[in-house]
Coordinates of C-alpha atoms in Angstrom, one line a residue:
M1 CA 0.0 0.0 0.0
R2 CA 1.4 3.4 -1.0
F3 CA 0.0 6.8 0.6
A4 CA 0.5 10.3 0.1
V5 CA 0.1 13.3 2.4
I6 CA -2.0 16.4 1.2
G7 CA -2.6 19.0 3.9
I8 CA 0.2 19.4 6.8
D9 CA -1.5 22.0 8.9
H10 CA -1.8 20.3 12.0
R11 CA 0.8 18.2 14.2
H12 CA -1.4 14.9 14.3
V13 CA 0.0 14.4 11.0
Y14 CA 3.1 13.1 12.5
D15 CA 1.1 10.2 14.3
L16 CA -0.6 9.4 11.0
I17 CA 2.3 9.2 8.8
G18 CA 4.5 7.3 11.6
G19 CA 1.6 4.8 12.2
L20 CA 1.2 4.0 8.5
L21 CA 4.8 3.6 8.0
E22 CA 5.1 1.1 10.9
A23 CA 2.3 -0.7 9.6
G24 CA 4.3 -1.4 6.4
A25 CA 2.7 1.2 4.1
E26 CA 5.0 3.3 1.8
C27 CA 4.8 7.1 1.5
A28 CA 4.8 8.4 -2.0
G29 CA 5.4 12.0 -0.8
Y30 CA 3.8 15.0 0.7
D31 CA 2.7 18.3 -0.6
S32 CA 4.6 20.9 1.3
A33 CA 1.9 23.8 1.1
T34 CA 1.3 24.6 4.7
T35 CA -0.2 27.3 7.0
D36 CA 2.2 26.4 9.6
P37 CA 6.0 26.1 8.3
K38 CA 6.9 24.5 11.9
V39 CA 4.8 21.5 10.9
A40 CA 6.7 21.2 7.6
A41 CA 10.1 21.5 9.3
G42 CA 8.7 18.8 11.8
I43 CA 8.0 16.2 8.8
A44 CA 11.5 16.9 7.3
E45 CA 13.2 16.3 10.6
R46 CA 11.1 13.0 11.7
F47 CA 10.7 11.6 8.2
P48 CA 13.9 12.6 6.1
R49 CA 13.4 10.0 3.4
I50 CA 10.2 11.3 2.5
A51 CA 10.2 13.9 -0.3
P52 CA 7.7 16.8 -1.0
V53 CA 5.8 16.2 -4.2
E54 CA 3.6 18.6 -5.6
K55 CA -0.2 18.0 -5.0
R56 CA -1.5 17.2 -8.4
R57 CA 1.3 14.7 -9.1
L58 CA 0.1 12.9 -5.9
I59 CA -3.6 13.0 -6.6
E60 CA -3.3 11.6 -10.1
D61 CA -0.6 9.0 -9.3
P62 CA -2.5 5.6 -9.8
A63 CA 0.1 3.9 -7.7
V64 CA -1.4 5.9 -4.7
D65 CA -3.8 3.8 -2.7
L66 CA -4.5 6.4 0.1
V67 CA -4.5 10.0 0.6
V68 CA -3.9 11.2 4.3
T69 CA -4.9 14.9 5.3
A70 CA -4.3 17.0 8.4
A71 CA -5.0 20.2 6.6
V72 CA -6.9 23.1 8.0
P73 CA -10.1 21.3 9.3
S74 CA -12.7 23.1 6.9
D75 CA -10.5 22.2 4.0
R76 CA -10.1 18.5 4.6
A77 CA -13.4 17.5 3.0
A78 CA -12.7 19.0 -0.3
I79 CA -9.4 17.1 -0.2
A80 CA -11.1 13.7 0.5
V81 CA -13.7 14.1 -2.2
E82 CA -11.0 14.9 -4.7
A83 CA -8.8 12.1 -3.7
M84 CA -11.9 9.6 -3.8
R85 CA -13.0 10.9 -7.2
H86 CA -9.5 9.8 -8.3
G87 CA -9.8 6.4 -6.8
K88 CA -8.0 6.6 -3.4
D89 CA -9.2 5.8 0.1
V90 CA -8.8 8.7 2.5
L91 CA -7.6 8.9 6.1
A92 CA -8.3 12.2 7.8
D93 CA -7.3 13.8 11.1
K94 CA -10.5 14.5 13.1
P95 CA -12.6 16.2 12.7
G96 CA -12.5 15.4 9.0
L97 CA -15.2 17.7 8.2
T98 CA -16.7 20.9 9.7
T99 CA -20.2 21.6 8.0
F100 CA -23.7 19.6 7.1
E101 CA -22.8 20.4 3.6
Q102 CA -19.4 18.7 3.7
L103 CA -21.1 15.8 5.3
A104 CA -23.7 15.3 2.6
A105 CA -20.8 15.6 -0.1
M106 CA -18.8 13.1 1.8
R107 CA -21.8 10.6 2.1
Q108 CA -22.7 11.1 -1.9
T109 CA -19.0 10.8 -2.8
V110 CA -18.5 7.5 -0.7
R111 CA -21.8 6.0 -2.1
E112 CA -20.7 6.9 -5.6
T113 CA -17.1 5.8 -5.5
G114 CA -17.2 2.9 -2.9
R115 CA -13.9 4.5 -1.4
I116 CA -13.3 4.2 2.4
F117 CA -13.3 7.7 4.3
S118 CA -11.9 7.1 7.7
I119 CA -11.1 9.5 10.5
C120 CA -8.3 9.0 13.0
F121 CA -10.0 9.7 16.4
S122 CA -6.8 9.2 17.9
E123 CA -8.0 9.5 21.7
R124 CA -9.4 6.0 21.3
L125 CA -7.6 4.4 18.3
L126 CA -4.2 5.6 19.1
T127 CA -4.0 5.2 23.1
R128 CA -3.1 1.7 24.4
A129 CA -5.4 2.4 27.6
S130 CA -8.3 2.2 25.0
T131 CA -7.1 -1.0 23.7
L132 CA -7.2 -2.6 27.1
A133 CA -10.3 -1.0 28.2
T134 CA -11.9 -2.4 25.0
Q135 CA -11.0 -6.0 25.5
L136 CA -12.1 -5.6 29.4
A137 CA -15.5 -4.2 28.3
M138 CA -15.9 -6.9 25.6
D139 CA -15.2 -9.6 28.2
G140 CA -17.9 -8.4 30.2
A141 CA -15.7 -7.1 33.1
I142 CA -18.2 -4.3 33.9
G143 CA -21.4 -5.8 32.6
E144 CA -23.5 -3.7 30.3
V145 CA -22.0 -0.2 29.6
I146 CA -24.9 2.1 30.6
H147 CA -23.1 5.6 31.0
V148 CA -19.9 7.2 29.5
T149 CA -18.3 10.2 30.8
G150 CA -15.5 11.8 28.5
L151 CA -13.3 14.5 29.5
G152 CA -11.1 16.2 26.9
P153 CA -9.2 19.2 28.5
H154 CA -6.2 20.6 26.1
R155 CA -3.3 22.9 26.6
L156 CA -3.8 26.1 24.4
N157 CA -0.2 26.7 23.5
R158 CA -1.3 29.9 22.1
A159 CA 2.1 31.0 21.0
L160 CA 2.5 27.9 18.9
R161 CA -0.8 28.1 17.0
P162 CA -1.5 29.5 13.7
A163 CA -4.0 32.1 12.8
W164 CA -6.6 29.7 11.6
F165 CA -6.8 27.9 14.8
F166 CA -8.7 30.5 16.6
D167 CA -11.5 31.1 14.0
P168 CA -14.7 28.8 14.2
V169 CA -15.1 28.8 10.6
N170 CA -11.9 27.1 10.1
Y171 CA -12.1 24.3 12.9
G172 CA -15.9 23.9 13.0
G173 CA -16.3 24.9 16.7
I174 CA -14.9 23.2 19.8
L175 CA -17.7 20.3 19.6
V176 CA -17.0 19.6 16.1
D177 CA -13.2 19.5 16.7
I178 CA -12.3 18.1 20.1
A179 CA -15.9 16.5 21.1
S180 CA -15.9 14.2 18.1
H181 CA -13.3 12.1 20.1
Q182 CA -15.6 11.8 22.7
I183 CA -18.6 11.0 20.8
D184 CA -16.9 8.3 18.9
Q185 CA -15.9 6.8 22.5
F186 CA -19.6 7.1 23.5
L187 CA -21.0 5.2 20.5
F188 CA -18.2 2.6 20.4
Y189 CA -18.1 1.6 24.3
T190 CA -22.1 1.6 24.5
G191 CA -22.7 -0.1 21.3
C192 CA -25.3 2.7 20.4
V193 CA -25.5 2.9 16.6
D194 CA -26.9 6.5 17.1
A195 CA -27.8 8.9 19.8
N196 CA -29.8 12.3 20.3
V197 CA -28.2 15.5 21.5
V198 CA -30.2 16.4 24.8
S199 CA -28.2 19.5 25.4
S200 CA -25.0 21.2 24.3
A201 CA -23.0 24.6 25.2
V202 CA -20.0 26.5 24.2
G203 CA -18.2 29.5 25.6
H204 CA -15.4 31.6 25.8
F205 CA -13.7 32.3 29.1
G206 CA -10.1 33.0 28.3
A207 CA -8.2 35.6 26.6
P208 CA -10.4 38.6 25.9
D209 CA -8.6 39.5 22.5
I210 CA -9.8 36.2 20.8
P211 CA -13.6 36.2 21.8
A212 CA -14.8 34.0 18.9
F213 CA -12.4 31.3 19.9
Q214 CA -14.6 28.6 21.7
D215 CA -12.5 27.2 24.9
F216 CA -15.2 25.3 26.5
G217 CA -18.0 22.9 25.6
D218 CA -20.1 20.2 26.9
I219 CA -22.5 17.8 25.5
L220 CA -25.3 15.3 27.1
L221 CA -26.1 12.4 24.8
R222 CA -28.6 10.0 25.2
G223 CA -28.8 6.4 23.0
D224 CA -31.1 3.5 22.9
K225 CA -28.7 1.7 25.4
A226 CA -26.9 4.5 27.4
S227 CA -26.4 8.0 28.1
G228 CA -23.2 10.2 28.2
Y229 CA -21.7 13.4 29.3
I230 CA -18.8 15.1 27.5
R231 CA -16.8 18.0 28.6
V232 CA -13.8 19.7 26.5
D233 CA -11.9 22.7 27.0
W234 CA -8.6 24.5 26.4
F235 CA -7.7 25.1 30.0
T236 CA -4.9 22.8 30.9
A237 CA -2.6 24.5 33.2
D238 CA 1.2 24.7 32.5
G239 CA 1.9 22.8 35.5
L240 CA 0.6 19.5 34.0
P241 CA 3.4 17.5 32.4
T242 CA 1.5 16.9 29.6
W243 CA -0.9 18.3 27.0
G244 CA -4.2 17.4 28.9
D245 CA -5.5 15.1 31.6
G246 CA -7.7 13.2 29.1
R247 CA -9.9 10.7 31.0
L248 CA -12.9 8.2 30.3
I249 CA -15.2 6.6 32.8
L250 CA -17.5 3.8 31.6
L251 CA -20.1 3.0 34.1
G252 CA -21.4 -0.6 33.9
T253 CA -24.1 -2.5 35.5
K254 CA -21.3 -4.7 37.3
G255 CA -18.5 -2.0 37.7
T256 CA -16.6 0.7 36.3
I257 CA -13.6 1.4 34.1
E258 CA -11.8 4.7 34.2
L259 CA -9.1 5.3 31.6
R260 CA -6.2 8.0 32.5
K261 CA -4.8 7.9 29.1
Y262 CA -2.0 10.6 29.3
V263 CA -1.4 11.3 33.1
D264 CA -2.3 10.0 36.6
I265 CA -1.9 13.3 38.3
A266 CA 0.0 12.9 41.7
G267 CA -0.5 9.2 41.2
K268 CA 1.4 6.4 39.3
P269 CA 3.9 7.6 36.6
G270 CA 3.8 7.1 32.9
T271 CA 0.7 7.1 30.7
D272 CA -2.0 4.6 29.7
H273 CA -3.6 3.7 33.3
V274 CA -6.7 1.6 33.4
F275 CA -8.6 1.3 36.7
L276 CA -11.1 -1.5 37.1
V277 CA -13.7 -1.7 39.9
D278 CA -15.7 -4.6 40.2
G279 CA -17.4 -7.3 42.5
Q280 CA -13.8 -8.4 43.3
G281 CA -12.2 -5.2 44.3
T282 CA -10.1 -2.4 42.6
R283 CA -7.4 -3.1 40.0
H284 CA -4.9 -0.8 38.2
F285 CA -3.6 -2.0 35.0
D286 CA -0.6 -0.5 33.1
A287 CA -1.8 -0.6 29.5
S288 CA 1.6 0.9 28.1
G289 CA 2.4 -2.5 26.4
E290 CA -0.8 -2.9 24.4
K291 CA -0.7 -2.8 20.6
I292 CA -2.1 -0.2 18.6
S293 CA -3.7 -2.0 15.6
Y294 CA -5.7 0.6 13.9
F295 CA -3.4 1.4 11.1
E296 CA -2.7 -2.2 10.3
R297 CA -6.8 -2.8 10.3
L298 CA -7.3 0.1 7.9
L299 CA -4.7 -1.1 5.5
A300 CA -6.3 -4.6 5.4
D301 CA -9.6 -2.9 5.1
M302 CA -8.4 -1.0 2.0
R303 CA -7.1 -4.4 0.7
D304 CA -10.1 -6.5 1.4
R305 CA -12.8 -3.9 1.3
T306 CA -13.9 -4.6 4.8
E307 CA -14.7 -2.4 7.8
T308 CA -12.9 -3.8 10.6
A309 CA -10.9 -0.7 11.8
M310 CA -14.2 1.3 11.8
T311 CA -17.4 1.2 10.1
Q312 CA -18.1 3.8 7.5
E313 CA -21.5 4.7 9.1
H314 CA -19.8 4.9 12.5
V315 CA -17.6 7.8 10.9
F316 CA -20.6 9.7 9.5
T317 CA -22.8 9.3 12.7
V318 CA -19.9 10.8 14.8
C319 CA -19.7 13.9 12.3
R320 CA -23.4 14.2 12.3
L321 CA -23.8 14.2 15.9
A322 CA -20.8 16.7 16.5
L323 CA -22.4 19.0 13.9
E324 CA -25.8 18.8 15.5
A325 CA -24.3 19.4 19.0
Q326 CA -22.5 22.3 17.9
A327 CA -25.5 23.7 15.8
A328 CA -27.7 23.3 18.9
A329 CA -25.2 24.7 21.6
V330 CA -26.2 27.4 23.9
V331 CA -23.6 29.9 24.3
V332 CA -22.4 30.4 27.9
T333 CA -20.5 33.4 29.0
R334 CA -18.9 34.8 32.0
L335 CA -21.9 37.3 32.6
E336 CA -24.4 34.5 32.4
R337 CA -22.2 32.3 34.7
N338 CA -21.9 35.3 37.4
A339 CA -25.7 35.9 37.0
R340 CA -26.4 32.6 38.4

């Protein structure tokens, strides 16, 4: 399998390239156009054997099987449509698309071309804690999952962000962007094929000179089997030794599983912590040795035209729910909060 990279505006592109190379794919090159030269420099440093190649050559190369994109989020759908129209499957960084119109275009293009459009929801697919939690849940360790709490705090690192990062038109809003991770996890761990957005909110509580930037959001979801709460934000303090204390709590009928994916604050060192509470007691699992299989399964799906890494309908459902939550969100402000 050969892949090409078109859209290098977000650092998640490093994980996508590295994961595919490790899974055995070959990179045909990357389009060097970017809104963030630091990302281009990072690719050259991390992957010195991959050469920059003009976009048109990559799109029209019949030997390229997959196009990878981590472009400005609002540009990803157009790149994906063009790639699929040229006979390529597509792997996009989340959120993959940012509007209902793009979602409709993606559905139509997949239907007409038969190509795969996959989004890498890295907080599940690329964390070893999630791999272990999936196995525990599938083995019935906590019974039926009836509620999921997903927390997605992030550090802003404002000085490192390109200008597009602060405009909701470019990233789709905080619920489309970050909360797509938690929506993916809610559907996956509960087995719900769909859900309703009961309530949602977005707000800005940070720097006053970027008032349009959404730095807080939450969602309440309800499916046919379970409900869930999601909170995302850009308020990770500088004292935390990583970019965010991302957590996931699965409430089951026989116990709970908590994932502390990136840090166990003032607790055990390292990443990928899984805590299980069941009828036998409490246990901690170090999941750092678990295998990440997403990229291998994606390549196998491309070869066999299967859906083992992720179903196409799951991708579209996550996107639709994120868009619905964003569209329905109440805007909360400092004034409203203080009035309460």
